[in-house]
Tab-separated table of C-alpha atoms and ligand atoms in Angstrom:
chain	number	residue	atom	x	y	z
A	16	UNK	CA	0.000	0.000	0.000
A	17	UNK	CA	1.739	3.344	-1.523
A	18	UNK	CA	1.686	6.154	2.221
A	19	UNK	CA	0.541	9.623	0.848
A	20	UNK	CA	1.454	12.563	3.495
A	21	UNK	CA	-0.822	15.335	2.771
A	22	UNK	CA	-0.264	19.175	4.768
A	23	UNK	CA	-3.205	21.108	4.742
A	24	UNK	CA	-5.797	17.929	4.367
A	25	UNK	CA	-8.502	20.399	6.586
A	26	UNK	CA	-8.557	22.406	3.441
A	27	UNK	CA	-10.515	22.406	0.505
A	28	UNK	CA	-7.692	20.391	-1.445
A	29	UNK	CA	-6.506	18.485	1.206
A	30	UNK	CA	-9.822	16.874	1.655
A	31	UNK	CA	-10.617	16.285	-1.873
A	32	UNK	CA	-6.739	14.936	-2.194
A	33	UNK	CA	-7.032	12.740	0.626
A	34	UNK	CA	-10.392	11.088	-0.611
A	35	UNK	CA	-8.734	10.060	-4.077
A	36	UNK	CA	-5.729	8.891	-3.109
A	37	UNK	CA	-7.847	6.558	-0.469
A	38	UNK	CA	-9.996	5.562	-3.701
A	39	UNK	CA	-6.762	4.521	-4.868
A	40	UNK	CA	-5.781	2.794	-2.050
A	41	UNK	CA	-3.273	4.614	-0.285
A	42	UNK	CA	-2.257	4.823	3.264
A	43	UNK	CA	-3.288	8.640	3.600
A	44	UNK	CA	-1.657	10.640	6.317
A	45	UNK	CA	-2.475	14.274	7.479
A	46	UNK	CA	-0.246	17.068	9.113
A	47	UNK	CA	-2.867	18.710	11.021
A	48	UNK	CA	-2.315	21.547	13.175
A	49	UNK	CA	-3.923	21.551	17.111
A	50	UNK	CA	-6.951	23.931	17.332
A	51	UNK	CA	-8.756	25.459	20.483
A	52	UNK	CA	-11.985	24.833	18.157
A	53	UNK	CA	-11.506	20.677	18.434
A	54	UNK	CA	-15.294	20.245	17.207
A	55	UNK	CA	-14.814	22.094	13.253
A	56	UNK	CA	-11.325	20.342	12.977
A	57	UNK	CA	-12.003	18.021	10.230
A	58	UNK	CA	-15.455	19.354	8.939
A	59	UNK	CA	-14.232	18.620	4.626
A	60	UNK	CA	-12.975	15.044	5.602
A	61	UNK	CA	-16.219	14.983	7.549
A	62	UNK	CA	-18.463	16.277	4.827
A	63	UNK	CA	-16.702	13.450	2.274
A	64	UNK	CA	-17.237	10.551	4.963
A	65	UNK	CA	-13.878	9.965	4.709
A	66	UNK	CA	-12.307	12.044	8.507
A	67	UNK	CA	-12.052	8.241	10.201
A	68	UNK	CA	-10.191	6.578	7.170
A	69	UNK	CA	-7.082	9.297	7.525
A	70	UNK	CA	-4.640	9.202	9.824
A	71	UNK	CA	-4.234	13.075	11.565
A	72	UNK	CA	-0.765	13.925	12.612
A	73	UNK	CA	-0.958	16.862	15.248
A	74	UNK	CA	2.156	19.651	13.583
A	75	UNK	CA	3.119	22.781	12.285
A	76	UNK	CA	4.707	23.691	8.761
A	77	UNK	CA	6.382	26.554	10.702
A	78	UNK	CA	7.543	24.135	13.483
A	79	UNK	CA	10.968	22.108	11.487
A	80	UNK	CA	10.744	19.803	14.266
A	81	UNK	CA	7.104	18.656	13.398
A	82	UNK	CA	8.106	18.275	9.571
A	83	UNK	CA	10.875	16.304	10.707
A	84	UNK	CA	9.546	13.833	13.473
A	85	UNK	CA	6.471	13.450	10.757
A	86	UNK	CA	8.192	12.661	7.803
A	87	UNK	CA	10.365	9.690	10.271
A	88	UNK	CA	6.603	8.290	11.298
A	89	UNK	CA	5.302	8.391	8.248
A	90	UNK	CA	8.176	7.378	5.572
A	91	UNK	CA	6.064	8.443	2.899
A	92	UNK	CA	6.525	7.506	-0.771
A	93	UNK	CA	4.624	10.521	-1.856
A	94	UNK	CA	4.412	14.306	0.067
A	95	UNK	CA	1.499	16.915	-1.314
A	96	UNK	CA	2.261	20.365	0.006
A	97	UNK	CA	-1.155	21.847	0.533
A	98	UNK	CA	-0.878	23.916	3.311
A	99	UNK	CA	-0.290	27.484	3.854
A	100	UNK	CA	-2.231	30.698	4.648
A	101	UNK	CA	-4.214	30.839	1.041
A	102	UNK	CA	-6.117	33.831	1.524
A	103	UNK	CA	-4.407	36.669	-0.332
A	104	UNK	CA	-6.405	39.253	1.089
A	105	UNK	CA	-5.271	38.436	4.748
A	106	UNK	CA	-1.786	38.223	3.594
A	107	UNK	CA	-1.645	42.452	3.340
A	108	UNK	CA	-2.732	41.795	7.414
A	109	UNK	CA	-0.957	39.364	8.075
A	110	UNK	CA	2.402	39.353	5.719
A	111	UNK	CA	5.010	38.038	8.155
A	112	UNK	CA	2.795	34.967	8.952
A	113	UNK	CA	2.117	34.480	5.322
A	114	UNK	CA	5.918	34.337	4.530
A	115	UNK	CA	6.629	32.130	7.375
A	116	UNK	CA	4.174	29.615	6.741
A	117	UNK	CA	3.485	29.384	2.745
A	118	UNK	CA	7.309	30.866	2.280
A	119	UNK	CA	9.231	29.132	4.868
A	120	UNK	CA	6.675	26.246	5.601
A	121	UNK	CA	7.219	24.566	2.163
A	122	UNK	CA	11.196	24.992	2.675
A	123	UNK	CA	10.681	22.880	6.106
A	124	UNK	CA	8.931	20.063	4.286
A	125	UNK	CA	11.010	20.199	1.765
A	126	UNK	CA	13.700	19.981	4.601
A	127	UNK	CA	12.098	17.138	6.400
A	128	UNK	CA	12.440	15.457	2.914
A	129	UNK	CA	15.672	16.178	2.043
A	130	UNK	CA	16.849	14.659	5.674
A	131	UNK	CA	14.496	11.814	6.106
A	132	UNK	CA	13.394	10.310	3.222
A	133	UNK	CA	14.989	11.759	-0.093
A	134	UNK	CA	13.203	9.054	-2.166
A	135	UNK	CA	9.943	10.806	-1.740
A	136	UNK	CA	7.991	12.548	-4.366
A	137	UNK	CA	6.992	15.926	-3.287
A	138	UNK	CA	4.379	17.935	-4.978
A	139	UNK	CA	4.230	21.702	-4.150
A	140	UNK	CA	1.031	23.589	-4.410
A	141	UNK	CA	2.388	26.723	-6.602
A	142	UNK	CA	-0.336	29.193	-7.427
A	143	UNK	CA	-1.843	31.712	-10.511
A	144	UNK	CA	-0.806	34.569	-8.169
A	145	UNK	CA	2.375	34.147	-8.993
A	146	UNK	CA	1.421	35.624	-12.505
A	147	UNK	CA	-0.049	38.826	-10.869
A	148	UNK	CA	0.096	41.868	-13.309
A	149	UNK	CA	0.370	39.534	-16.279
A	150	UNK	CA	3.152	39.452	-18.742
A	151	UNK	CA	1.168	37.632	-21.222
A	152	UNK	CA	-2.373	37.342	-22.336
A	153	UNK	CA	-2.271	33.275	-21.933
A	154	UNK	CA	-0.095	32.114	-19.113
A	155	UNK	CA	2.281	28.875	-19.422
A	156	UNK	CA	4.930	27.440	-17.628
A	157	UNK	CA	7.417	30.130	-19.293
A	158	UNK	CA	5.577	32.960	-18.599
A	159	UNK	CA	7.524	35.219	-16.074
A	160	UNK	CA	6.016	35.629	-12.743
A	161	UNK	CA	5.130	39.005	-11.369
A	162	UNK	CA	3.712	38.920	-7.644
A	163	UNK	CA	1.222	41.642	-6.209
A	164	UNK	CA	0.665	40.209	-2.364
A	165	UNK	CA	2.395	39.080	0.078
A	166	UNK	CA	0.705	35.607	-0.509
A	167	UNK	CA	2.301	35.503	-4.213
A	168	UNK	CA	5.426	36.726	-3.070
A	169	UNK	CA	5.473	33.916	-0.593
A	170	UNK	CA	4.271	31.449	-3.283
A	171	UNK	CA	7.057	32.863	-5.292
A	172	UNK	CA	9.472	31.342	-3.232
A	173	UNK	CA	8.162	28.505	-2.242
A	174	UNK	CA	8.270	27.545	-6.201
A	175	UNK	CA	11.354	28.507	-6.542
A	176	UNK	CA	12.918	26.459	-3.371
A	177	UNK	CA	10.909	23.333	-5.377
A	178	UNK	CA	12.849	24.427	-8.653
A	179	UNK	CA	16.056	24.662	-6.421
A	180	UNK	CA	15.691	21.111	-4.221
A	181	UNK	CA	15.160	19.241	-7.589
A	182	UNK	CA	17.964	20.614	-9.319
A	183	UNK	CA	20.146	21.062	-5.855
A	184	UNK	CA	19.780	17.730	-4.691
A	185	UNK	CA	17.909	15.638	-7.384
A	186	UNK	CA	14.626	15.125	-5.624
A	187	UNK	CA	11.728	14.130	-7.424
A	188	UNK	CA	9.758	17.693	-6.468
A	189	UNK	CA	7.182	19.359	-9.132
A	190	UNK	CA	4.934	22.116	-9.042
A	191	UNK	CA	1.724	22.090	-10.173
A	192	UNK	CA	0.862	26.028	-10.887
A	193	UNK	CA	-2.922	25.500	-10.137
A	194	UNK	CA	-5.428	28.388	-11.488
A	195	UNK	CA	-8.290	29.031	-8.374
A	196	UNK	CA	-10.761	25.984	-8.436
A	197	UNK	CA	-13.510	26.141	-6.298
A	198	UNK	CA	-15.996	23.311	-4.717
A	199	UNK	CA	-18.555	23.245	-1.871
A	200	UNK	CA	-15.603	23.077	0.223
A	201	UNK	CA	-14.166	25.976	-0.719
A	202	UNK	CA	-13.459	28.771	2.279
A	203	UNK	CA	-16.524	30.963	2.765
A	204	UNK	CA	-13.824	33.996	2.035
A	205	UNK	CA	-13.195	33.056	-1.202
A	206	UNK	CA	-15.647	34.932	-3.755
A	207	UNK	CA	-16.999	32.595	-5.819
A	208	UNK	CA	-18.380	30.906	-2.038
A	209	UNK	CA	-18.918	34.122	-0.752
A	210	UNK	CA	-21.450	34.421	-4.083
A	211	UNK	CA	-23.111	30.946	-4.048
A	212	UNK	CA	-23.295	31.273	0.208
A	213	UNK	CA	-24.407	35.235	-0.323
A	214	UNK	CA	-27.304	33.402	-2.813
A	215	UNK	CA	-28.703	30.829	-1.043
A	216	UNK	CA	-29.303	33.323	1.715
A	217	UNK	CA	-31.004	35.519	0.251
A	218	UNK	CA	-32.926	32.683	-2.063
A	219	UNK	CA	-33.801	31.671	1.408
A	220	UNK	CA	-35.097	35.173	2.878
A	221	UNK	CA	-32.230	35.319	5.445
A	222	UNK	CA	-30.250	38.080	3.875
A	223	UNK	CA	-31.263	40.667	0.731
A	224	UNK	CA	-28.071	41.755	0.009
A	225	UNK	CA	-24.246	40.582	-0.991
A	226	UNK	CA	-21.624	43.568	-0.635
A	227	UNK	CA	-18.694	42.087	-3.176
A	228	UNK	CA	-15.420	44.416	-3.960
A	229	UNK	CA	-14.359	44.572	-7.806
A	230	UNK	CA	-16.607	43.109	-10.173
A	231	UNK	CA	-14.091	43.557	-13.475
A	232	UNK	CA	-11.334	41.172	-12.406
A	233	UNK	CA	-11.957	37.707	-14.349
A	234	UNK	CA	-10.361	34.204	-13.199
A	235	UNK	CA	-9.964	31.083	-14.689
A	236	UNK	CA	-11.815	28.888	-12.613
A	237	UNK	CA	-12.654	24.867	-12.489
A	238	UNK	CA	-13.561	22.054	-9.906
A	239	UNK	CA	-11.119	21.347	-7.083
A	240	UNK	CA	-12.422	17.497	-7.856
A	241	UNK	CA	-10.219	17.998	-11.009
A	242	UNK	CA	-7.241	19.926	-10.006
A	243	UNK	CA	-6.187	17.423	-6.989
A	244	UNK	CA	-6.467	14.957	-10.282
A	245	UNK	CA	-3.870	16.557	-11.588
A	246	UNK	CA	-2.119	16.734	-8.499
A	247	UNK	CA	-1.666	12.740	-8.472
A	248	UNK	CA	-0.655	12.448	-11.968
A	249	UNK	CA	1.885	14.524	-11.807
A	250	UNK	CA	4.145	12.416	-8.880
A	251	UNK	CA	3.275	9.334	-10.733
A	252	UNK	CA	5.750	10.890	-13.936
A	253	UNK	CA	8.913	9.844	-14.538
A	254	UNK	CA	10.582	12.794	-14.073
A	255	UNK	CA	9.566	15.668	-12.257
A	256	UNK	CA	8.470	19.291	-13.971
A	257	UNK	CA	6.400	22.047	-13.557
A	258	UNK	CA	2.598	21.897	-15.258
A	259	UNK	CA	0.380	24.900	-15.626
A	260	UNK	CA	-3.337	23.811	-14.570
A	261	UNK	CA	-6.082	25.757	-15.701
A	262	UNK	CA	-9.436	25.672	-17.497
A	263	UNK	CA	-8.054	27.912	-20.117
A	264	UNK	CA	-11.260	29.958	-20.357
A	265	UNK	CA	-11.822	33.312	-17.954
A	266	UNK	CA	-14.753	35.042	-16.225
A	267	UNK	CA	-15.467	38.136	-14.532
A	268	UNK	CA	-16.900	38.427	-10.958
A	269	UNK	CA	-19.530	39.678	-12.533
A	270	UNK	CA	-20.355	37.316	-15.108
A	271	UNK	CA	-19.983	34.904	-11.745
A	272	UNK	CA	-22.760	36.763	-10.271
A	273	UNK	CA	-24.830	36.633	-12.975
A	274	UNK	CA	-24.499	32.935	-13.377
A	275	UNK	CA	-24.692	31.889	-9.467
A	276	UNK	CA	-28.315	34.305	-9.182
A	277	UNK	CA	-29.956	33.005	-12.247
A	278	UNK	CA	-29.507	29.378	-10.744
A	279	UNK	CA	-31.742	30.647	-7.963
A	280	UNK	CA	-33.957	32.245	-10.605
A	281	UNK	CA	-32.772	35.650	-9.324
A	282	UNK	CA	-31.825	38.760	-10.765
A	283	UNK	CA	-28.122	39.687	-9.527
A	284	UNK	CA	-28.202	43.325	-10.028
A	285	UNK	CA	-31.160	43.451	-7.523
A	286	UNK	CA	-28.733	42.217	-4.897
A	287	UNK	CA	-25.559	42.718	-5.427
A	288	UNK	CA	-23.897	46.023	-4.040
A	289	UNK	CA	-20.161	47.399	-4.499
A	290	UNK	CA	-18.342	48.751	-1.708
A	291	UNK	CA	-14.747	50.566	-1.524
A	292	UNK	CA	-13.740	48.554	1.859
A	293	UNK	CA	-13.688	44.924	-0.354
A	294	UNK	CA	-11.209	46.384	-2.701
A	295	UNK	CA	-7.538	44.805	-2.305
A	296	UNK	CA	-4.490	48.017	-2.187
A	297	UNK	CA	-3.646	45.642	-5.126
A	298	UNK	CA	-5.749	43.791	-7.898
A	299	UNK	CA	-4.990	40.710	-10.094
A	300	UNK	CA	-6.431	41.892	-13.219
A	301	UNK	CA	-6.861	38.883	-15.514
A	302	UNK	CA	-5.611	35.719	-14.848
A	303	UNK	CA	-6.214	32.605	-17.884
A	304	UNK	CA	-3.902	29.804	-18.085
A	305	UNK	CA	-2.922	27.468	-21.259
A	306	UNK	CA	-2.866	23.758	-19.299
A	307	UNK	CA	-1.321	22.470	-22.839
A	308	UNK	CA	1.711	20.831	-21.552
A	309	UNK	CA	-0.660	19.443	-18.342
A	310	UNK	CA	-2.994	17.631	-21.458
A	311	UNK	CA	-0.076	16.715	-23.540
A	312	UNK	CA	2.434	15.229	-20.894
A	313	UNK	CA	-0.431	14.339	-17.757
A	314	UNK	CA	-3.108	13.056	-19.856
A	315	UNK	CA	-5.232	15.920	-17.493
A	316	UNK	CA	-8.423	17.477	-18.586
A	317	UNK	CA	-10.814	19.166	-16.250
A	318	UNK	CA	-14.354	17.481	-16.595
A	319	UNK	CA	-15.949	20.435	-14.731
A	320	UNK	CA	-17.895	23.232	-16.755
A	321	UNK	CA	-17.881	26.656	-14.557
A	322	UNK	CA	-22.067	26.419	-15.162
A	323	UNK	CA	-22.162	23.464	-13.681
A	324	UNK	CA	-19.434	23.671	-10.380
A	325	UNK	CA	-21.238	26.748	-9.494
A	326	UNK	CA	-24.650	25.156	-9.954
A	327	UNK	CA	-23.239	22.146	-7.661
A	328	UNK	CA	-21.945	25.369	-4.916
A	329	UNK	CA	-25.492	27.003	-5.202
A	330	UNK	CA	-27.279	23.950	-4.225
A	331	UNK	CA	-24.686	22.801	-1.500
A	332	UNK	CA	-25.101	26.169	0.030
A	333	UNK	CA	-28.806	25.966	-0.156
A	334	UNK	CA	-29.078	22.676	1.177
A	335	UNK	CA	-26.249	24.050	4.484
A	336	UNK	CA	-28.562	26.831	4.971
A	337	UNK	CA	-31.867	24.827	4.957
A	338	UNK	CA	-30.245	21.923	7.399
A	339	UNK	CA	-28.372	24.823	9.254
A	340	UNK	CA	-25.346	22.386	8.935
A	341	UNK	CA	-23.115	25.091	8.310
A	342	UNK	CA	-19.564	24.081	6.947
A	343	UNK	CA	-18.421	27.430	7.989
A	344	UNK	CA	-20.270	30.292	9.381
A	345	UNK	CA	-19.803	33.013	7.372
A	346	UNK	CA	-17.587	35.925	8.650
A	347	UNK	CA	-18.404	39.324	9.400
A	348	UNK	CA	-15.815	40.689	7.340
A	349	UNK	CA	-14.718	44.208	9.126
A	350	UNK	CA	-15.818	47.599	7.120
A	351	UNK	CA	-13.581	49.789	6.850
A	352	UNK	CA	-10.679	47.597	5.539
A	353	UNK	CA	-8.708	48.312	2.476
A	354	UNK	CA	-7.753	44.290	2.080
A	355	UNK	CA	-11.018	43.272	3.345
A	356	UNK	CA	-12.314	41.512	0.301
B	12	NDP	P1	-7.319	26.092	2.213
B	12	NDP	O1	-7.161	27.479	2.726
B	12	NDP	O2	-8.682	25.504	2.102
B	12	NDP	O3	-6.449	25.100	3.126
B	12	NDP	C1	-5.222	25.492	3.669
B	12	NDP	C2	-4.726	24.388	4.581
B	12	NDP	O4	-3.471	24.770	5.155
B	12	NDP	C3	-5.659	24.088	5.771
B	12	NDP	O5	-5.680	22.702	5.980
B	12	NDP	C4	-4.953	24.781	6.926
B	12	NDP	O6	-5.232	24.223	8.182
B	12	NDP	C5	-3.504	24.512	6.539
B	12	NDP	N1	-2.567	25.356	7.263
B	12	NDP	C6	-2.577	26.694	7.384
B	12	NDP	N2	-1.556	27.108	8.149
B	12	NDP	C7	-0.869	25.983	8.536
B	12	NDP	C8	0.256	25.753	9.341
B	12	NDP	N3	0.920	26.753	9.913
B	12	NDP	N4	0.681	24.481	9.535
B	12	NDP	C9	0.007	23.454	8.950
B	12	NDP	N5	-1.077	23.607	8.169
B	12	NDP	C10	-1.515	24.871	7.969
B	12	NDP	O7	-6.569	26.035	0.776
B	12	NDP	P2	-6.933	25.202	-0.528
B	12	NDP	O8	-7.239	23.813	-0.147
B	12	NDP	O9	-7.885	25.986	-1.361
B	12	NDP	O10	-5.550	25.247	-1.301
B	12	NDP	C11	-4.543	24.260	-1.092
B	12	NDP	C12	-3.204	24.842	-1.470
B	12	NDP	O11	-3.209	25.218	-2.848
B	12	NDP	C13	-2.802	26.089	-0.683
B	12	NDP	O12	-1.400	26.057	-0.531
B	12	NDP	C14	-3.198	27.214	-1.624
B	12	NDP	O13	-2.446	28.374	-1.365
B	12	NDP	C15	-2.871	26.589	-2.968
B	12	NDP	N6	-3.622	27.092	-4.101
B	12	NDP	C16	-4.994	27.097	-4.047
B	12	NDP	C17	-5.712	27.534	-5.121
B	12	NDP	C18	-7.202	27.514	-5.110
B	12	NDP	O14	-7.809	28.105	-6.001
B	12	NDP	N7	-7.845	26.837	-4.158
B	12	NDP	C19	-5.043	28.039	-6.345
B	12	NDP	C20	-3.600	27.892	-6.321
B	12	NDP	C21	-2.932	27.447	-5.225
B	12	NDP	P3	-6.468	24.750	9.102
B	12	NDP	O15	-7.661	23.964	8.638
B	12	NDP	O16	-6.002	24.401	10.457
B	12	NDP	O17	-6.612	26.224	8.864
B	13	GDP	P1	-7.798	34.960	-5.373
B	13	GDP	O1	-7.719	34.991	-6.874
B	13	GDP	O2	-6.988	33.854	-4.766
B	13	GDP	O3	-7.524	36.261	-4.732
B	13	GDP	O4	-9.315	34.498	-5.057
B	13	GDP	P2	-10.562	35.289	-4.449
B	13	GDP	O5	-11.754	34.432	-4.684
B	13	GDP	O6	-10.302	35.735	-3.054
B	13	GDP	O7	-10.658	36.612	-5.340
B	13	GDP	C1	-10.846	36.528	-6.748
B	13	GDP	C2	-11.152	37.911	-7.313
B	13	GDP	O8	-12.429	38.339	-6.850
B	13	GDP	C3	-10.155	39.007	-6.899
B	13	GDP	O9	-9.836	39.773	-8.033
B	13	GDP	C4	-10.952	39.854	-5.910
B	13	GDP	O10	-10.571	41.234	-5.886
B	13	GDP	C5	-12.348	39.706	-6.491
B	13	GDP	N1	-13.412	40.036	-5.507
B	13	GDP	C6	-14.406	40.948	-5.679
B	13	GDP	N2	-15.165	41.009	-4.583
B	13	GDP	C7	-14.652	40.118	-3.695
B	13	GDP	C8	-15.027	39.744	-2.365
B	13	GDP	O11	-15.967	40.261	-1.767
B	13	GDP	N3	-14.270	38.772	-1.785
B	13	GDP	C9	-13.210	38.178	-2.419
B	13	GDP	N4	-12.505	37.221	-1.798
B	13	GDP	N5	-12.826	38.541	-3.673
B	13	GDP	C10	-13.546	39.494	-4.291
């Protein structure tokens, strides 16, 4: 049986990582970090009926010594490198934690690897940020990076110690530079969530209104179902590399809005309102990536239309809000805030 250690499993990826690598009969283990708030701990795994077939690993990505005395229990043939502070938003608050855990965290796994058990295969989660004020249209594997947050800067280097351990010391380490996909799972912070949550409130008569920040900024969005595919396939290659994964088509927030309200047979301009405190000090314009070399080399096509993953959110948050079995309960998110959104 092949031992998959996964950081980050309480996240969106983590969870949907952990439940296909168990389809696929792995041994799946999970750095998980101790929380005051014992009873949410777990609440993805939980949702996929999968939290009692994992084995949870109580650590830190900032703590060496965790990533150390984990790898040694675990002996892992393959590591996924999920976990970090993903929010780029909170990484204008909260810029030295961001660096220390999605900068410095991915150097101590790759650390713990390098020390423990060289033979693993590492996967690092790189990210679209890195792109930030594009320097092409269509983004690839060779188009140069240009980070506007704290989180891409972190990201930045993360990728770059991933480059530098495979070609340093020969490890089998890749970086899959996922474009945002979204899910049910994903964070209630996160807009297109935010969206489907803010409309199956007010589908519902609990709220009439869903404040959102810039409207004109378009992503390139698919399933998270499909990305942590990609995931897999690319620590079962030969050789390691670097693989663009994207959808290759992009959409505006507001085109988002339109399609998340019309599921609910509502009008989105009757709801939606702008406000100055959810813009970000700076945007990500346009982000659309080519996953050509991901098809060619991985086989890897998403399955997931952006219709239908938000139709699937819509109806997940309906269903939360009806069984008041909230995943998360949404935030207040504080007024006033330039990187509130
Ligand atoms: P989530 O925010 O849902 O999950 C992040 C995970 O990291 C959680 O399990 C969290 O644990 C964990 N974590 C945070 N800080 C620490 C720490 N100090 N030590 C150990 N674990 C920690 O992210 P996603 O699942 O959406 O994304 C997975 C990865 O992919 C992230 O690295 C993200 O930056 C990256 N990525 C995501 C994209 C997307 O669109 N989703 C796009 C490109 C890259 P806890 O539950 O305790 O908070
Ligand atoms: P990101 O691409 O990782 O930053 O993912 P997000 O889902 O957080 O943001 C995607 C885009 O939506 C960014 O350009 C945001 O500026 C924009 N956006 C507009 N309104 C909001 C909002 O209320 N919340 C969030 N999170 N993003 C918003």
């Amino acid at each position: 049986m092949p031992k998959a250690l996964v950081t980050g499993i309480t996240g969106q990826d983590g969870a949907y990582l952990a439940q296909l690598l168990l389809a696929k009969n792995y041994e799946v283990y999970g750095l998980m970090r101790r929380s005051a708030s014992a009873e949410i701990i777990g609440e993805r795994l939980r949702w996929l009926g999968i939290l009692d077939h994992v084995h949870l690993i109580d650590g830190d990505l900032i703590d060496l010594s965790s990533t150390i005395r984990i790898m040694d229990q675990v002996k892992p043939d393959e590591v996924y490198n999920l976990g970090a502070q993903s929010f780029v938003a909170a990484s204008w608050h909260q810029p030295l934690l961001t660096g220390t855990v999605t900068g410095l965290g991915t150097v101590n796994m790759l650390e713990a690897v390098r020390i423990v058990q060289p033979t693993a295969r590492f996967y690092q989660a790189s990210s679209s940020e890195m792109y930030g004020k594009i320097q092409e249209p269509v983004q690839t594997e060779r188009t140069p990076f240009y980070p506007r947050s704290p989180y891409a800067a972190a990201k930045l280097y993360a990728h770059w110690m991933t480059v530098n351990y495979r070609e340093s010391f020969g490890m089998h380490a890749s970086s899959g530079i996922l474009f945002n996909h979204e899910s049910p799972l994903r964070g209630i912070e996160f807009v297109t969530r935010k969206v489907t949550d803010g409309v199956a409130r007010i589908k519902l008569g609990l709220a009439k209104e869903l404040t959102l920040g810039n409207l004109d900024a378009t992503r390139d969005w698919g399933h998270a179902r499909d990305y942590v595919r990609a995931m897999h396939l690319m620590l079962q290659q030969e050789v390691a590399d670097d693989y663009v994964i994207a959808t290759g088509r992009t959409t505006s927030i507001r085109d988002l809005c339109r399609i998340a309200f019309s599921h609910a047979g509502l009008e989105w301009q009757d709801h939606v309102r702008q406000h100055e405190s959810m813009m970000r000090p700076a945007e990500v314009e346009v982000l659309l990536g080519d996953p050509s070399k991901a098809r060619e080399k991985l086989g890897w096509v998403p399955l997931v239309q952006l219709e239908d993953l938000i139709a699937e959110m819509v109806e997940a948050d309906i269903a939360r809000h009806r069984g008041r079995q909230l995943l998360a309960l949404p935030r207040e998110i504080p007024a006033g805030t330039s990187a509130a959104a």
